[in-house]
PDB file of C-alpha atoms in Angstrom:
ATOM      1  CA  MET A   1      15.047   8.628 -10.611  1.00 78.00           C
ATOM      2  CA  VAL A   2      12.411   6.538 -12.387  1.00 85.00           C
ATOM      3  CA  ALA A   3      12.227   4.252  -9.359  1.00 84.00           C
ATOM      4  CA  TRP A   4      11.467   7.174  -7.042  1.00 86.00           C
ATOM      5  CA  PHE A   5       8.868   8.524  -9.455  1.00 89.00           C
ATOM      6  CA  LEU A   6       7.150   5.122  -9.581  1.00 89.00           C
ATOM      7  CA  GLY A   7       7.426   4.757  -5.817  1.00 88.00           C
ATOM      8  CA  VAL A   8       5.794   8.116  -5.161  1.00 89.00           C
ATOM      9  CA  LEU A   9       3.196   7.462  -7.864  1.00 93.00           C
ATOM     10  CA  THR A  10       1.848   4.638  -5.708  1.00 93.00           C
ATOM     11  CA  VAL A  11       0.432   7.250  -3.302  1.00 92.00           C
ATOM     12  CA  PRO A  12      -2.217   8.633  -5.682  1.00 92.00           C
ATOM     13  CA  ALA A  13      -2.698   5.096  -6.990  1.00 94.00           C
ATOM     14  CA  ALA A  14      -3.560   3.866  -3.482  1.00 94.00           C
ATOM     15  CA  VAL A  15      -5.988   6.747  -3.011  1.00 91.00           C
ATOM     16  CA  GLY A  16      -7.604   5.841  -6.346  1.00 91.00           C
ATOM     17  CA  ILE A  17      -7.873   2.187  -5.340  1.00 94.00           C
ATOM     18  CA  LEU A  18      -9.452   3.205  -2.046  1.00 92.00           C
ATOM     19  CA  TYR A  19     -11.976   5.310  -3.969  1.00 89.00           C
ATOM     20  CA  ALA A  20     -12.747   2.289  -6.151  1.00 91.00           C
ATOM     21  CA  LEU A  21     -13.222   0.098  -3.054  1.00 92.00           C
ATOM     22  CA  ARG A  22     -15.348   2.593  -1.100  1.00 86.00           C
ATOM     23  CA  SER A  23     -18.624   0.921  -2.027  1.00 85.00           C
ATOM     24  CA  ALA A  24     -17.441  -2.682  -1.602  1.00 87.00           C
ATOM     25  CA  THR A  25     -19.683  -3.780   1.250  1.00 88.00           C
ATOM     26  CA  ALA A  26     -17.829  -7.083   1.611  1.00 89.00           C
ATOM     27  CA  LEU A  27     -14.776  -5.080   2.702  1.00 90.00           C
ATOM     28  CA  ALA A  28     -16.597  -3.075   5.364  1.00 90.00           C
ATOM     29  CA  ILE A  29     -14.554  -4.795   8.069  1.00 94.00           C
ATOM     30  CA  GLY A  30     -12.964  -3.162  11.083  1.00 94.00           C
ATOM     31  CA  PRO A  31     -13.250   0.265  12.634  1.00 95.00           C
ATOM     32  CA  ASP A  32     -13.641   3.308  10.425  1.00 93.00           C
ATOM     33  CA  VAL A  33     -10.464   5.231   9.652  1.00 93.00           C
ATOM     34  CA  ALA A  34     -11.368   8.915   9.844  1.00 87.00           C
ATOM     35  CA  GLY A  35     -10.133  11.036   6.976  1.00 84.00           C
ATOM     36  CA  ALA A  36      -9.114   8.157   4.746  1.00 87.00           C
ATOM     37  CA  LEU A  37     -10.781   9.872   1.765  1.00 86.00           C
ATOM     38  CA  PRO A  38     -10.684  13.633   2.459  1.00 77.00           C
ATOM     39  CA  LEU A  39     -12.457  14.575  -0.775  1.00 74.00           C
ATOM     40  CA  GLN A  40     -15.500  12.619   0.369  1.00 73.00           C
ATOM     41  CA  GLN A  41     -16.097  14.749   3.469  1.00 68.00           C
ATOM     42  CA  LEU A  42     -19.009  16.677   1.964  1.00 65.00           C
ATOM     43  CA  ALA A  43     -20.671  13.383   1.040  1.00 69.00           C
ATOM     44  CA  ARG A  44     -20.005  12.041   4.555  1.00 70.00           C
ATOM     45  CA  GLY A  45     -17.793   9.263   3.216  1.00 71.00           C
ATOM     46  CA  GLU A  46     -14.297  10.298   4.269  1.00 78.00           C
ATOM     47  CA  ALA A  47     -14.096   7.563   6.919  1.00 88.00           C
ATOM     48  CA  GLN A  48     -13.448   4.117   5.487  1.00 92.00           C
ATOM     49  CA  PRO A  49     -13.324   0.682   7.126  1.00 94.00           C
ATOM     50  CA  PHE A  50      -9.864  -0.505   8.115  1.00 95.00           C
ATOM     51  CA  ALA A  51      -9.933  -3.491   5.725  1.00 95.00           C
ATOM     52  CA  ARG A  52     -10.424  -1.229   2.697  1.00 95.00           C
ATOM     53  CA  VAL A  53      -7.590   1.038   3.764  1.00 95.00           C
ATOM     54  CA  VAL A  54      -5.244  -1.922   4.252  1.00 96.00           C
ATOM     55  CA  LEU A  55      -6.252  -3.464   0.923  1.00 96.00           C
ATOM     56  CA  ALA A  56      -5.447  -0.212  -0.896  1.00 96.00           C
ATOM     57  CA  TRP A  57      -2.267   0.873   0.888  1.00 95.00           C
ATOM     58  CA  VAL A  58      -0.292  -2.315   1.668  1.00 97.00           C
ATOM     59  CA  PRO A  59      -0.111  -3.397  -2.008  1.00 96.00           C
ATOM     60  CA  ALA A  60       0.898   0.178  -2.895  1.00 96.00           C
ATOM     61  CA  GLY A  61       3.772  -0.151  -0.432  1.00 95.00           C
ATOM     62  CA  ILE A  62       4.775  -3.463  -1.991  1.00 94.00           C
ATOM     63  CA  VAL A  63       4.824  -1.909  -5.472  1.00 94.00           C
ATOM     64  CA  ALA A  64       6.760   1.120  -4.211  1.00 93.00           C
ATOM     65  CA  GLY A  65       9.233  -1.116  -2.401  1.00 91.00           C
ATOM     66  CA  LEU A  66       9.731  -3.229  -5.511  1.00 91.00           C
ATOM     67  CA  ALA A  67      10.269  -0.140  -7.666  1.00 91.00           C
ATOM     68  CA  LEU A  68      12.875   1.245  -5.288  1.00 89.00           C
ATOM     69  CA  ARG A  69      14.633  -2.056  -4.704  1.00 86.00           C
ATOM     70  CA  ARG A  70      14.613  -3.546  -8.195  1.00 81.00           C
ATOM     71  CA  LEU A  71      14.721  -0.489 -10.440  1.00 83.00           C
ATOM     72  CA  GLY A  72      16.509   2.006  -8.246  1.00 78.00           C
ATOM     73  CA  ARG A  73      18.663  -0.407  -6.290  1.00 81.00           C
ATOM     74  CA  VAL A  74      17.835   1.653  -3.211  1.00 83.00           C
ATOM     75  CA  ARG A  75      18.681   0.058   0.112  1.00 83.00           C
ATOM     76  CA  PRO A  76      15.603  -0.812   2.196  1.00 79.00           C
ATOM     77  CA  VAL A  77      15.888   1.616   5.128  1.00 84.00           C
ATOM     78  CA  PRO A  78      16.727   4.766   3.123  1.00 85.00           C
ATOM     79  CA  GLY A  79      14.102   3.754   0.584  1.00 86.00           C
ATOM     80  CA  MET A  80      11.385   3.343   3.191  1.00 87.00           C
ATOM     81  CA  VAL A  81      12.290   6.591   4.961  1.00 89.00           C
ATOM     82  CA  GLY A  82      12.260   8.528   1.686  1.00 91.00           C
ATOM     83  CA  LEU A  83       9.035   6.896   0.586  1.00 91.00           C
ATOM     84  CA  VAL A  84       7.243   7.649   3.848  1.00 91.00           C
ATOM     85  CA  LEU A  85       8.415  11.278   3.864  1.00 94.00           C
ATOM     86  CA  ALA A  86       7.318  11.802   0.257  1.00 93.00           C
ATOM     87  CA  ALA A  87       3.982  10.085   0.914  1.00 93.00           C
ATOM     88  CA  LEU A  88       3.450  12.162   4.064  1.00 94.00           C
ATOM     89  CA  ALA A  89       4.045  15.377   2.128  1.00 94.00           C
ATOM     90  CA  LEU A  90       1.632  14.308  -0.617  1.00 93.00           C
ATOM     91  CA  LEU A  91      -1.068  13.218   1.820  1.00 91.00           C
ATOM     92  CA  ILE A  92      -0.786  16.435   3.847  1.00 93.00           C
ATOM     93  CA  VAL A  93      -1.015  18.658   0.777  1.00 92.00           C
ATOM     94  CA  ALA A  94      -3.857  16.633  -0.773  1.00 89.00           C
ATOM     95  CA  GLY A  95      -5.808  16.484   2.492  1.00 88.00           C
ATOM     96  CA  ALA A  96      -5.328  20.194   3.158  1.00 91.00           C
ATOM     97  CA  ALA A  97      -6.399  21.008  -0.401  1.00 91.00           C
ATOM     98  CA  ALA A  98      -9.510  18.846  -0.019  1.00 86.00           C
ATOM     99  CA  ASP A  99     -10.393  20.533   3.276  1.00 85.00           C
ATOM    100  CA  ALA A 100      -9.795  24.004   1.848  1.00 90.00           C
ATOM    101  CA  VAL A 101     -11.927  23.321  -1.216  1.00 87.00           C
ATOM    102  CA  ALA A 102     -14.725  21.840   0.883  1.00 82.00           C
ATOM    103  CA  VAL A 103     -15.102  25.025   2.933  1.00 84.00           C
ATOM    104  CA  SER A 104     -13.836  27.580   0.366  1.00 88.00           C
ATOM    105  CA  GLU A 105     -10.893  28.728   2.480  1.00 90.00           C
ATOM    106  CA  PRO A 106      -7.151  29.209   1.856  1.00 92.00           C
ATOM    107  CA  LEU A 107      -4.897  26.148   2.015  1.00 91.00           C
ATOM    108  CA  GLY A 108      -2.611  27.264   4.885  1.00 90.00           C
ATOM    109  CA  PRO A 109      -4.899  26.778   7.880  1.00 92.00           C
ATOM    110  CA  HIS A 110      -5.703  23.231   6.774  1.00 90.00           C
ATOM    111  CA  VAL A 111      -2.127  21.894   6.664  1.00 91.00           C
ATOM    112  CA  GLY A 112      -1.572  21.368  10.407  1.00 89.00           C
ATOM    113  CA  PRO A 113      -4.802  19.457  11.067  1.00 87.00           C
ATOM    114  CA  GLN A 114      -3.709  16.776   8.578  1.00 88.00           C
ATOM    115  CA  LEU A 115      -1.152  15.588  11.120  1.00 89.00           C
ATOM    116  CA  ARG A 116      -3.987  14.770  13.526  1.00 89.00           C
ATOM    117  CA  ARG A 117      -5.993  12.824  10.963  1.00 90.00           C
ATOM    118  CA  SER A 118      -5.873   9.078  11.570  1.00 91.00           C
ATOM    119  CA  GLY A 119      -6.366   8.381   7.862  1.00 92.00           C
ATOM    120  CA  THR A 120      -2.980   9.932   7.106  1.00 93.00           C
ATOM    121  CA  TRP A 121      -1.150   7.824   9.691  1.00 95.00           C
ATOM    122  CA  VAL A 122      -2.940   4.557   8.919  1.00 96.00           C
ATOM    123  CA  ALA A 123      -2.201   5.019   5.201  1.00 95.00           C
ATOM    124  CA  LEU A 124       1.475   5.738   5.908  1.00 95.00           C
ATOM    125  CA  THR A 125       1.747   2.740   8.228  1.00 95.00           C
ATOM    126  CA  CYS A 126       0.199   0.423   5.631  1.00 96.00           C
ATOM    127  CA  LEU A 127       2.503   1.833   2.936  1.00 95.00           C
ATOM    128  CA  LEU A 128       5.485   1.219   5.193  1.00 94.00           C
ATOM    129  CA  VAL A 129       4.336  -2.339   5.965  1.00 95.00           C
ATOM    130  CA  GLY A 130       4.090  -3.074   2.240  1.00 95.00           C
ATOM    131  CA  ALA A 131       7.556  -1.652   1.576  1.00 92.00           C
ATOM    132  CA  ALA A 132       8.937  -3.600   4.548  1.00 91.00           C
ATOM    133  CA  ILE A 133       7.513  -6.838   3.162  1.00 92.00           C
ATOM    134  CA  VAL A 134       9.652  -6.313   0.066  1.00 88.00           C
ATOM    135  CA  SER A 135      12.738  -5.666   2.190  1.00 82.00           C
ATOM    136  CA  TRP A 136      12.264  -9.046   3.887  1.00 80.00           C
ATOM    137  CA  TRP A 137      12.260 -10.888   0.582  1.00 75.00           C
ATOM    138  CA  PRO A 138      15.645 -12.361  -0.221  1.00 70.00           C
ATOM    139  CA  ALA A 139      17.563 -10.543  -2.938  1.00 64.00           C
ATOM    140  CA  ARG A 140      17.331 -12.200  -6.317  1.00 64.00           C
ATOM    141  CA  ARG A 141      20.618 -13.677  -7.413  1.00 63.00           C
ATOM    142  CA  PRO A 142      21.417 -14.569 -10.991  1.00 59.00           C
ATOM    143  CA  ALA A 143      21.280 -18.278 -11.673  1.00 60.00           C
ATOM    144  CA  ALA A 144      24.650 -19.978 -11.824  1.00 62.00           C
ATOM    145  CA  LEU A 145      25.830 -21.082 -15.215  1.00 63.00           C
ATOM    146  CA  PRO A 146      26.184 -24.835 -15.635  1.00 68.00           C
ATOM    147  CA  ALA A 147      29.736 -26.089 -15.428  1.00 67.00           C
ATOM    148  CA  ALA A 148      31.416 -26.851 -18.726  1.00 67.00           C
ATOM    149  CA  PRO A 149      31.986 -30.543 -19.334  1.00 71.00           C
ATOM    150  CA  THR A 150      35.539 -31.637 -18.757  1.00 71.00           C
ATOM    151  CA  ALA A 151      37.429 -33.966 -21.028  1.00 67.00           C
ATOM    152  CA  GLY A 152      38.733 -36.822 -19.279  1.00 58.00           C
TER     153      GLY A 152
END
């Protein structure tokens, strides 16, 4: 349970990292990802360069993958599916809430449009790539004990 909590906690952590990186001009590389920071839409900063999005979300996927694999002993495929579904739900709710607050409307009408926002899908893809990187790492095996000396 702790592993899943830590895995899902990487979603708001990645958003926070992306907020911290939003003014890093050295990372303004690649096309803008629309809707990457929904709360910035009133300030006209919701689109972020691809490099910033990757730098925030791939490490989050690695951390989530490590939490699920090492702490939760969750197999890679079920772990990645669960992680992506939980992250999708969080991103949809957070994006819809940001949209609703920005225009002072109810939450409901803003849920569906989140599925058309490229920022949601790019973030999920980067999270999945990070978690997949962990699944490719060989499992850690305990070191063998040295053989006892034999009398002879």
